[in-house]
Coordinates of C-alpha atoms (C1' of nucleotides) in Angstrom, one line a residue:
Chain W
M1 CA 0.0 0.0 0.0
L2 CA 1.5 3.3 -1.1
K3 CA 1.6 6.0 1.5
I4 CA 2.5 9.6 0.7
Y5 CA 3.1 12.5 3.1
N6 CA 0.6 15.1 2.1
T7 CA 1.6 18.7 2.9
L8 CA -2.0 19.7 2.7
H9 CA -2.9 17.6 5.7
R10 CA 0.6 17.5 7.3
K11 CA 0.5 13.7 7.6
K12 CA 1.2 10.5 5.7
Q13 CA -1.8 9.2 3.9
E14 CA -2.7 6.2 1.9
F15 CA -2.6 7.1 -1.7
R16 CA -5.9 6.8 -3.5
P17 CA -5.9 7.7 -7.2
I18 CA -8.7 9.5 -8.9
E19 CA -8.7 6.9 -11.7
P20 CA -7.6 3.3 -10.8
G21 CA -4.0 2.6 -11.9
K22 CA -3.4 6.2 -13.0
I23 CA -1.5 9.0 -11.5
Q24 CA -1.8 12.6 -12.8
L25 CA 1.3 14.4 -11.5
Y26 CA 2.3 18.0 -11.8
V27 CA 5.6 19.3 -10.6
C28 CA 6.6 22.9 -10.7
G29 CA 9.6 23.2 -13.0
I30 CA 12.2 25.9 -13.5
T31 CA 12.0 29.6 -14.2
V32 CA 14.6 29.7 -16.9
Y33 CA 16.7 32.8 -16.4
D34 CA 19.9 31.1 -15.1
Y35 CA 21.6 27.7 -14.9
C36 CA 19.9 25.0 -12.7
H37 CA 21.4 24.6 -9.3
I38 CA 21.7 21.7 -6.8
G39 CA 18.4 22.6 -5.3
H40 CA 16.7 22.2 -8.6
A41 CA 18.6 18.9 -8.9
R42 CA 17.1 17.7 -5.7
V43 CA 13.6 18.2 -6.9
L44 CA 14.4 16.7 -10.3
V45 CA 16.1 13.7 -8.9
A46 CA 13.5 13.1 -6.2
F47 CA 10.6 13.1 -8.7
D48 CA 12.6 11.2 -11.2
A49 CA 13.1 8.4 -8.7
I50 CA 9.5 8.6 -7.6
T51 CA 8.1 8.3 -11.1
R52 CA 10.5 5.5 -12.0
Y53 CA 9.4 3.6 -8.9
L54 CA 5.7 4.2 -9.5
R55 CA 6.0 3.0 -13.1
S56 CA 7.9 0.0 -11.9
Q57 CA 4.8 -0.8 -9.8
N58 CA 2.7 -0.5 -12.9
W59 CA 1.2 2.9 -12.2
D60 CA 0.4 4.8 -15.4
V61 CA 2.0 8.1 -14.4
N62 CA 1.3 11.2 -16.5
Y63 CA 4.1 13.4 -15.4
V64 CA 3.8 17.1 -16.3
R65 CA 6.6 19.5 -15.4
N66 CA 6.3 23.0 -16.6
I67 CA 8.8 25.6 -17.8
T68 CA 8.2 29.2 -16.7
D69 CA 9.6 31.2 -19.6
I70 CA 8.0 34.6 -19.0
D71 CA 8.6 36.3 -15.7
D72 CA 10.0 39.6 -14.3
K73 CA 13.3 37.9 -13.3
I74 CA 13.7 36.7 -16.9
L75 CA 13.0 40.1 -18.3
Q76 CA 15.4 41.8 -15.9
R77 CA 18.2 39.4 -16.7
A78 CA 17.6 39.8 -20.4
T79 CA 17.8 43.5 -20.0
D80 CA 21.0 43.2 -18.0
N81 CA 22.4 41.0 -20.7
N82 CA 21.2 43.3 -23.4
E83 CA 19.5 40.5 -25.3
N84 CA 16.1 39.4 -26.4
Y85 CA 14.4 37.5 -23.5
T86 CA 13.5 34.6 -25.8
D87 CA 17.2 34.2 -26.6
L88 CA 17.9 34.0 -22.9
T89 CA 15.2 31.4 -22.2
A90 CA 16.0 29.3 -25.2
R91 CA 19.6 29.1 -24.0
M92 CA 18.7 28.3 -20.5
I93 CA 16.1 25.6 -21.5
E94 CA 18.8 24.0 -23.6
A95 CA 21.2 24.1 -20.7
M96 CA 18.6 22.6 -18.4
H97 CA 18.0 19.8 -20.8
E98 CA 21.7 19.1 -20.9
D99 CA 21.8 19.0 -17.1
E100 CA 18.9 16.7 -17.0
R101 CA 20.4 14.3 -19.5
A102 CA 23.7 14.3 -17.5
L103 CA 21.9 13.4 -14.3
D104 CA 19.8 10.8 -16.2
I105 CA 16.6 12.5 -15.4
L106 CA 13.9 11.0 -17.6
P107 CA 11.9 13.7 -19.5
P108 CA 8.4 14.3 -18.2
N109 CA 5.4 13.3 -20.4
H110 CA 4.6 17.0 -21.0
E111 CA 6.8 20.0 -20.6
P112 CA 4.5 23.0 -21.2
R113 CA 5.8 26.5 -21.4
A114 CA 4.0 29.5 -20.0
T115 CA 4.3 31.4 -23.3
G116 CA 2.6 28.5 -25.1
H117 CA -0.4 28.8 -22.9
I118 CA -1.2 32.5 -22.8
G119 CA -4.7 31.8 -24.1
D120 CA -5.4 29.3 -21.3
I121 CA -4.0 31.9 -18.8
L122 CA -6.3 34.6 -20.2
D123 CA -9.3 32.2 -20.1
M124 CA -8.7 31.5 -16.4
I125 CA -8.2 35.2 -15.5
E126 CA -11.4 36.0 -17.4
T127 CA -13.3 33.4 -15.3
L128 CA -11.9 34.9 -12.1
V129 CA -12.8 38.4 -13.1
D130 CA -16.3 37.3 -14.1
N131 CA -16.7 35.7 -10.7
H132 CA -15.3 38.7 -8.8
Y133 CA -12.3 36.7 -7.7
A134 CA -10.2 39.2 -9.5
Y135 CA -10.4 42.9 -10.4
T136 CA -8.7 45.4 -12.6
A137 CA -6.7 48.0 -10.6
S138 CA -6.1 51.6 -11.4
N139 CA -2.6 50.8 -12.8
G140 CA -4.1 48.4 -15.3
D141 CA -2.9 45.3 -13.5
I142 CA -5.3 42.5 -12.6
Y143 CA -5.2 41.3 -9.0
Y144 CA -6.5 38.2 -7.3
R145 CA -9.0 39.1 -4.5
V146 CA -7.7 37.0 -1.6
K147 CA -10.5 38.2 0.7
R148 CA -13.0 36.4 -1.4
F149 CA -11.3 33.0 -1.0
P150 CA -11.9 32.1 2.7
E151 CA -9.7 29.0 2.4
Y152 CA -6.7 31.0 1.6
G153 CA -3.8 29.7 3.7
K154 CA -5.0 26.1 4.0
L155 CA -1.9 24.6 2.4
S156 CA 0.7 26.6 4.2
N157 CA -1.4 26.6 7.4
K158 CA -1.6 30.4 7.6
N159 CA -4.3 32.4 9.1
P160 CA -5.5 34.9 6.4
D161 CA -6.2 37.6 9.0
E162 CA -2.7 37.3 10.3
L163 CA -1.3 37.5 6.8
L164 CA -3.2 40.8 6.5
S165 CA -1.4 42.2 9.5
G166 CA 2.0 40.8 8.4
A167 CA 4.0 43.9 7.9
R168 CA 6.3 42.5 5.3
V169 CA 3.7 42.5 2.5
D170 CA 4.4 45.7 0.7
S171 CA 1.3 47.8 0.4
D172 CA 0.8 48.7 -3.2
D173 CA -1.7 51.5 -3.6
A174 CA -3.3 49.9 -6.6
K175 CA -4.3 46.8 -4.6
E176 CA -7.5 46.6 -2.6
D177 CA -5.8 44.4 0.0
P178 CA -2.0 43.9 0.6
R179 CA -2.4 40.1 0.3
D180 CA -3.7 40.4 -3.3
F181 CA -1.3 39.2 -6.0
A182 CA -1.0 39.9 -9.7
L183 CA -2.6 37.7 -12.3
W184 CA -1.8 40.0 -15.2
K185 CA 0.6 42.9 -15.4
A186 CA 0.0 45.7 -17.8
A187 CA 2.7 46.4 -20.3
T188 CA 3.4 49.3 -22.5
A189 CA 3.8 49.0 -26.3
D190 CA 7.6 48.7 -26.1
Q191 CA 7.5 46.0 -23.3
V192 CA 7.1 42.3 -23.8
G193 CA 3.3 41.6 -23.8
W194 CA 0.3 40.0 -25.3
E195 CA -3.0 41.5 -26.2
S196 CA -5.8 40.7 -23.8
P197 CA -9.4 41.9 -23.1
W198 CA -7.8 44.3 -20.6
G199 CA -5.1 45.6 -22.9
R200 CA -1.5 44.6 -23.5
G201 CA 0.2 42.8 -20.7
R202 CA 2.0 39.7 -19.4
P203 CA 1.0 37.0 -16.9
G204 CA 1.8 37.3 -13.2
W205 CA 3.9 34.7 -11.5
H206 CA 1.5 32.0 -10.2
I207 CA -1.2 31.9 -12.8
E208 CA 0.8 30.0 -15.4
C209 CA 0.9 26.9 -13.2
S210 CA -2.8 26.9 -12.5
A211 CA -3.6 27.3 -16.2
M212 CA -1.1 24.7 -17.5
S213 CA -1.9 22.0 -14.9
T214 CA -5.7 22.4 -15.5
C215 CA -5.2 22.4 -19.3
L216 CA -3.1 19.2 -19.3
L217 CA -4.4 17.3 -16.2
G218 CA -8.0 18.5 -15.7
D219 CA -9.6 20.6 -12.9
T220 CA -8.6 18.0 -10.3
F221 CA -5.6 15.8 -10.4
D222 CA -3.7 13.5 -8.0
I223 CA -0.4 15.0 -7.0
H224 CA 1.2 18.4 -7.1
G225 CA 4.9 18.7 -6.2
G226 CA 7.7 21.1 -6.0
G227 CA 10.5 22.7 -4.1
P228 CA 10.2 23.6 -0.4
D229 CA 10.1 27.4 -1.0
L230 CA 7.2 27.2 -3.4
L231 CA 4.8 26.2 -0.6
F232 CA 4.1 29.8 0.1
P233 CA 3.1 31.8 -1.7
H234 CA 3.3 30.1 -5.0
H235 CA 1.3 26.9 -4.3
E236 CA -1.1 28.7 -2.0
N237 CA -1.9 31.1 -4.8
E238 CA -2.3 28.3 -7.3
I239 CA -4.9 26.7 -5.1
A240 CA -6.7 30.1 -4.7
Q241 CA -6.7 30.7 -8.4
S242 CA -7.7 27.2 -9.5
E243 CA -10.3 26.4 -6.9
A244 CA -11.9 29.7 -7.4
A245 CA -12.0 29.3 -11.1
T246 CA -13.2 25.7 -11.2
G247 CA -15.1 25.4 -7.9
K248 CA -13.3 22.0 -7.5
T249 CA -10.5 20.6 -5.4
F250 CA -7.3 21.4 -7.2
S251 CA -4.8 18.6 -6.2
H252 CA -5.5 15.8 -3.8
Y253 CA -1.9 15.4 -2.6
W254 CA 0.9 18.0 -2.2
M255 CA 4.5 16.9 -2.0
H256 CA 7.4 19.1 -1.1
A257 CA 11.1 18.3 -1.2
G258 CA 13.4 19.3 1.6
A259 CA 15.8 22.2 1.3
V260 CA 19.4 21.9 0.2
R261 CA 21.9 23.6 2.4
V262 CA 25.5 24.4 1.6
D263 CA 28.1 23.8 4.3
N264 CA 25.2 24.0 6.8
E265 CA 24.0 27.3 5.6
K266 CA 20.8 28.1 3.8
M267 CA 21.4 28.1 0.1
S268 CA 19.6 30.9 -1.7
K269 CA 19.8 33.2 -4.6
S270 CA 20.2 36.2 -2.3
L271 CA 23.1 34.7 -0.4
N272 CA 24.7 33.7 -3.7
N273 CA 26.0 30.5 -2.2
F274 CA 24.4 28.1 -4.7
F275 CA 26.2 25.6 -6.9
T276 CA 25.0 24.9 -10.4
I277 CA 24.5 21.4 -11.6
R278 CA 27.2 21.8 -14.2
E279 CA 29.7 22.9 -11.5
V280 CA 28.9 19.9 -9.4
L281 CA 29.2 17.5 -12.2
E282 CA 32.7 18.7 -13.0
K283 CA 33.7 17.3 -9.7
Y284 CA 31.5 14.3 -9.2
H285 CA 30.1 11.5 -11.2
P286 CA 26.4 12.0 -12.0
E287 CA 25.5 8.8 -10.1
V288 CA 27.3 10.0 -7.1
V289 CA 25.2 13.1 -7.1
R290 CA 22.0 11.1 -7.5
Y291 CA 23.1 8.7 -4.7
F292 CA 23.9 11.7 -2.5
L293 CA 20.5 13.3 -3.2
L294 CA 18.7 10.0 -2.6
S295 CA 20.6 8.9 0.5
S296 CA 18.4 10.9 2.8
H297 CA 14.7 11.1 2.6
Y298 CA 13.3 13.5 0.0
R299 CA 11.6 15.7 2.6
S300 CA 14.7 16.0 5.0
P301 CA 17.0 18.9 4.7
I302 CA 20.2 17.9 3.1
N303 CA 23.7 19.4 3.4
Y304 CA 25.8 19.8 0.3
S305 CA 29.4 19.6 1.3
E306 CA 32.6 18.1 0.0
D307 CA 32.7 15.5 2.8
N308 CA 29.2 14.3 2.2
L309 CA 29.8 14.0 -1.6
I310 CA 32.9 12.0 -0.9
E311 CA 31.0 9.8 1.5
A312 CA 28.3 9.3 -1.2
R313 CA 31.0 8.2 -3.7
Q314 CA 32.3 5.7 -1.2
G315 CA 28.9 4.3 -0.6
L316 CA 28.2 3.9 -4.3
E317 CA 31.6 2.3 -4.7
R318 CA 30.5 -0.6 -2.5
F319 CA 27.8 -1.4 -5.0
Y320 CA 30.3 -1.2 -7.9
F321 CA 32.9 -3.3 -6.1
A322 CA 30.4 -6.1 -5.9
L323 CA 29.3 -5.7 -9.5
Q324 CA 32.7 -5.6 -10.9
N325 CA 33.1 -9.3 -10.4
F326 CA 30.7 -9.8 -13.2
A327 CA 31.7 -9.5 -16.8
E328 CA 28.1 -8.7 -17.6
V329 CA 25.2 -8.6 -15.3
P330 CA 22.1 -10.1 -16.9
A331 CA 18.8 -8.2 -17.0
C332 CA 16.1 -9.2 -14.5
A333 CA 12.4 -8.5 -14.8
L334 CA 10.9 -7.2 -11.5
S335 CA 8.2 -9.9 -11.8
E336 CA 10.9 -12.5 -11.5
M337 CA 12.5 -11.2 -8.4
T338 CA 12.1 -13.7 -5.6
L339 CA 15.4 -14.0 -3.8
G340 CA 15.3 -13.5 -0.1
G341 CA 18.1 -12.9 2.4
S342 CA 18.2 -16.3 4.0
G343 CA 20.2 -17.9 1.2
D344 CA 17.6 -20.7 1.3
D345 CA 15.1 -20.7 -1.5
D346 CA 12.7 -22.9 0.4
D347 CA 12.3 -20.4 3.2
N348 CA 9.3 -18.4 2.1
K349 CA 8.7 -16.9 5.5
E350 CA 11.3 -14.3 5.0
A351 CA 10.4 -11.4 2.8
S352 CA 12.4 -11.2 -0.4
Y353 CA 14.8 -8.4 -1.0
Y354 CA 12.4 -7.0 -3.6
Q355 CA 9.5 -7.1 -1.2
R356 CA 11.5 -5.2 1.4
F357 CA 12.6 -2.7 -1.2
V358 CA 8.9 -2.1 -2.3
E359 CA 7.9 -1.8 1.3
A360 CA 10.5 0.9 1.9
M361 CA 9.5 2.8 -1.2
D362 CA 5.8 2.5 -0.6
D363 CA 6.4 4.2 2.7
D364 CA 6.6 7.7 1.3
F365 CA 9.5 6.8 -1.0
N366 CA 12.1 5.9 1.7
T367 CA 15.1 5.7 -0.6
R368 CA 17.5 5.4 2.3
E369 CA 15.8 2.4 3.6
A370 CA 15.7 1.0 0.1
F371 CA 19.5 1.4 -0.1
S372 CA 19.9 -0.6 3.1
V373 CA 18.1 -3.5 1.5
M374 CA 20.4 -3.3 -1.5
Y375 CA 23.4 -3.3 0.9
D376 CA 22.1 -6.6 2.3
M377 CA 22.1 -7.9 -1.2
V378 CA 25.7 -6.8 -1.6
R379 CA 26.8 -8.6 1.4
E380 CA 25.3 -11.9 0.3
L381 CA 26.6 -11.3 -3.2
N382 CA 30.1 -10.8 -2.0
T383 CA 30.0 -13.9 0.1
L384 CA 28.7 -16.0 -2.8
V385 CA 31.4 -14.7 -5.2
R386 CA 34.1 -15.5 -2.7
D387 CA 32.8 -19.0 -2.1
D388 CA 32.1 -19.5 -5.8
N389 CA 30.9 -23.0 -6.6
A390 CA 28.7 -24.8 -9.0
Q391 CA 25.7 -25.0 -6.7
T392 CA 25.5 -21.3 -6.0
Q393 CA 26.3 -19.9 -9.5
V394 CA 22.7 -19.4 -10.5
R395 CA 21.8 -17.6 -7.3
T396 CA 24.9 -15.5 -7.7
Q397 CA 24.0 -14.4 -11.2
T398 CA 20.4 -13.8 -10.2
L399 CA 21.3 -11.8 -7.2
A400 CA 23.6 -9.5 -9.2
A401 CA 20.8 -9.1 -11.7
E402 CA 18.3 -8.2 -9.1
L403 CA 20.6 -5.7 -7.4
K404 CA 21.1 -4.0 -10.7
A405 CA 17.4 -3.9 -11.5
L406 CA 16.7 -2.3 -8.1
G407 CA 19.4 0.3 -8.8
E408 CA 17.8 1.1 -12.1
I409 CA 14.6 2.1 -10.3
L410 CA 16.6 4.7 -8.5
G411 CA 18.6 5.6 -11.5
I412 CA 22.0 4.2 -10.3
L413 CA 24.3 1.3 -11.1
K414 CA 24.0 1.8 -14.8
A415 CA 27.7 2.5 -15.4
N416 CA 30.3 -0.1 -16.3
P417 CA 31.8 -1.0 -12.9
A418 CA 35.4 -0.8 -14.1
E419 CA 34.8 2.6 -15.8
F420 CA 33.0 3.9 -12.8
L421 CA 35.8 2.9 -10.4
Q422 CA 38.6 4.1 -12.8
G423 CA 37.1 7.5 -13.1
S424 CA 37.4 9.6 -16.2
A425 CA 40.9 9.9 -17.5
D426 CA 40.6 13.4 -19.0
T427 CA 40.2 15.0 -15.7
E428 CA 43.0 13.1 -14.0
A429 CA 46.7 13.8 -13.8
I430 CA 47.8 10.4 -15.0
S431 CA 46.4 8.7 -18.1
S432 CA 44.9 5.3 -18.2
A433 CA 47.5 4.2 -20.7
E434 CA 50.3 5.3 -18.3
I435 CA 48.7 3.4 -15.5
D436 CA 48.3 0.3 -17.7
A437 CA 52.0 0.4 -18.6
L438 CA 53.1 0.7 -15.0
V439 CA 50.7 -2.1 -14.0
A440 CA 52.3 -4.3 -16.7
E441 CA 55.8 -3.5 -15.5
R442 CA 54.8 -4.3 -12.0
N443 CA 53.3 -7.6 -13.0
Q444 CA 56.6 -8.5 -14.6
A445 CA 58.4 -7.5 -11.5
K446 CA 56.0 -9.6 -9.4
Q447 CA 56.6 -12.6 -11.6
D448 CA 60.3 -12.2 -11.2
K449 CA 59.8 -11.9 -7.5
Q450 CA 61.2 -8.4 -7.6
Y451 CA 58.9 -7.3 -4.8
Q452 CA 60.8 -4.2 -4.0
R453 CA 60.2 -2.8 -7.5
S454 CA 56.6 -4.0 -7.4
D455 CA 56.0 -2.1 -4.2
E456 CA 57.7 1.0 -5.6
I457 CA 55.2 1.0 -8.5
R458 CA 52.3 0.5 -6.1
Q459 CA 53.6 3.4 -4.0
Q460 CA 54.1 5.6 -7.1
L461 CA 50.6 5.0 -8.3
A462 CA 49.1 5.5 -4.9
E463 CA 50.6 8.9 -4.8
Q464 CA 48.7 9.7 -8.0
G465 CA 45.5 8.4 -6.4
V466 CA 45.5 5.1 -8.1
V467 CA 44.8 1.9 -6.1
L468 CA 45.9 -1.5 -7.4
E469 CA 44.0 -4.7 -6.7
D470 CA 45.5 -8.1 -7.5
S471 CA 43.2 -11.0 -8.1
R472 CA 43.1 -14.3 -9.7
E473 CA 42.0 -12.7 -12.9
G474 CA 44.8 -10.2 -12.9
T475 CA 45.5 -6.8 -11.6
R476 CA 42.8 -4.1 -11.8
W477 CA 43.1 -0.5 -10.7
R478 CA 40.9 2.4 -9.8
R479 CA 41.2 6.0 -9.0
E480 CA 40.4 7.1 -5.5
Chain R
rG1 C1' 5.0 37.6 16.8
rG2 C1' 2.4 33.4 13.7
rC3 C1' 3.0 28.5 11.4
rG4 C1' 5.9 24.2 10.8
rC5 C1' 10.2 20.7 11.2
rG6 C1' 14.1 18.5 13.7
rG7 C1' 17.7 17.0 17.8
rU8 C1' 20.0 9.1 17.0
rG9 C1' 26.9 6.0 18.1
rG10 C1' 33.3 9.7 15.3
rC11 C1' 30.4 11.3 10.7
rA12 C1' 26.1 10.5 7.4
rG13 C1' 21.3 8.6 8.0
rA14 C1' 16.8 5.1 8.6
rG15 C1' 13.6 3.0 12.1
rU16 C1' 11.1 0.8 16.3
rG17 C1' 7.2 0.1 22.8
rG18 C1' 11.1 -5.4 24.7
rU19 C1' 17.6 -9.7 20.4
rC20 C1' 20.2 -6.3 14.0
rA21 C1' 19.2 -0.6 10.6
rU22 C1' 22.5 0.6 6.8
rG23 C1' 26.9 3.2 4.7
rC24 C1' 31.7 5.6 5.8
rA25 C1' 35.4 5.7 9.5
rG26 C1' 37.8 2.7 13.9
rC27 C1' 39.4 -1.9 16.3
rG28 C1' 40.5 -7.5 16.2
rG29 C1' 40.9 -11.7 12.9
rA30 C1' 40.8 -14.4 8.0
rC31 C1' 42.5 -13.7 3.0
rU32 C1' 47.1 -11.3 0.4
rG33 C1' 54.5 -11.6 -1.3
rC34 C1' 52.7 -6.5 0.4
rA35 C1' 48.1 -4.2 -0.4
rA36 C1' 43.2 -3.4 -2.1
rC37 C1' 38.5 -5.7 -2.4
rU38 C1' 35.9 -9.2 0.5
rC39 C1' 34.3 -12.0 4.7
rC40 C1' 33.8 -12.9 10.1
rG41 C1' 33.9 -10.6 14.8
rU42 C1' 33.7 -6.0 17.5
rU43 C1' 33.2 -0.9 19.9
rA44 C1' 29.6 2.8 20.1
rA45 C1' 23.6 6.4 20.0
rC46 C1' 18.9 7.7 20.6
rG47 C1' 19.0 16.6 23.6
rC48 C1' 17.1 17.4 29.0
rC49 C1' 13.3 16.5 32.9
rG50 C1' 8.9 14.3 34.3
rG51 C1' 4.5 10.9 33.2
rU52 C1' 2.0 6.3 31.1
rU53 C1' 3.9 1.1 31.0
rC54 C1' 6.2 -5.0 33.5
rG55 C1' 9.4 -2.2 30.0
rA56 C1' 10.4 3.8 26.1
rU57 C1' 15.1 6.2 21.8
rU58 C1' 10.0 4.9 20.2
rC59 C1' 3.6 7.3 23.3
rC60 C1' 2.2 11.9 26.4
rG61 C1' 3.6 16.8 28.8
rA62 C1' 7.1 20.6 30.1
rC63 C1' 11.9 22.5 29.0
rC64 C1' 16.6 23.5 26.2
rC65 C1' 18.9 23.9 21.5
rG66 C1' 19.0 24.1 16.1
rC67 C1' 16.5 25.0 11.5
rG68 C1' 12.7 26.5 7.8
rC69 C1' 8.5 29.5 6.0
rC70 C1' 5.8 34.1 6.8
rU71 C1' 9.8 38.6 1.0
rC72 C1' 12.4 36.8 -5.2
rC73 C1' 14.3 31.7 -4.7
rA74 C1' 13.5 24.3 -6.3

RNA sequence: GGCGCGGUGGCAGAGUGGUCAUGCAGCGGACUGCAACUCCGUUAACGCCGGUUCGAUUCCGACCCGCGCCUCCA
């Protein structure tokens, strides 16, 4: 039974789909005015693992993740760069897609753009105006009338009256009420804008998500997700807009990822202490980044630091150490996964590794718990490999296949083990060819019982961060 | 001030009313020409104070500390 923590009710709830077997999922995507950072990566990776898992359990997931490609920050940045805003967004969208491919993030089913849905946005605003949930202000902007939506604050658990007295809301003279927010902003002829019944203008920040989600998923859908800082006001405003416009419940479940911190400090645009995905990937293998992001629960705060990334790499290496004993790991269908931890096939009382994995993931996507099941598999696998014999060969192969199949659900263990452990040569001081040559020389020395020379070479390579491992099959090496 | 989250062994990080998380690191042993990998064993934790209970890290209450949101940010 799948359980999901629902921000709306602040508790874990059994998941009940609107339509059996189907999940309509909307996740707030990126406002494309800059490169994606590690906080974006967390949301992307979390929902990537979640959708992969749900699909593995035969849910028909319709995953929509939008791109906000018109917004004040975009216009500001384009002005600063002295370029057309569409050139800026096109470049950033391309960069975002590169980052996603690098992290092995599967594309969503739909990736709507705000500028592609201006008509839907205007339709929704018109409905809101007609129903007095919105009004035209003296400055030509159209604002949402928060006072008319009594449930305002239900997602972020805020009292509307207290929001009114909250001094930090800037009181704009044009607004009836300081809590009101813009649905449409008037634009002059020389500014970016679209024609509308209320004159030329552009959409406000929150309306595009209401319009696009309704357009693609219907008035009511199953799950709405996003980053932690979108909870208020963005998601609260989405609810206000959509539920006022349709008169129906907007989303049944709300999921929010935890914040990413950097060296134990809040990461934010204003503190300018954020790392872009491309910066991070220059230093760490994409799977290390994925593993790091999935090694704590998706709702917990997570701390981006050198130490934690190194630890993540070491954790991932344990999987690859086990897998490198196989020339090729066969594929394994999830329906065929039956192996349990006892090592005894007749023992049906013990839950299989796969059952335990599913149980962990069904519990609000507990990826860390899922990893611990996989580590149990690693231990058994290593033991089987060490005590290699004819009786256990089938189980060994099957276990390796199952491990890899589970890794695939989380988007890891897809690399070639040797390549993963050897690292990428172009960023390293010593080339693979040089290493191979030294290894060959050392093996000759070993054969000649010239152990002093052999140790010299080991030492020399160790200083360059290369570790040698002798085995029956020969010497293999990896970069630390 | 309002709302919310959390404090677990050296670090990271799950979980549970009563023998095990897990990973990294440490220690002892096996393996190895030496190592690495691996395996076996092992050390070590549940912020503080009360309460409920036969028994609480786990439930309840108070307290202390940290963090987030309330303003653009995933």
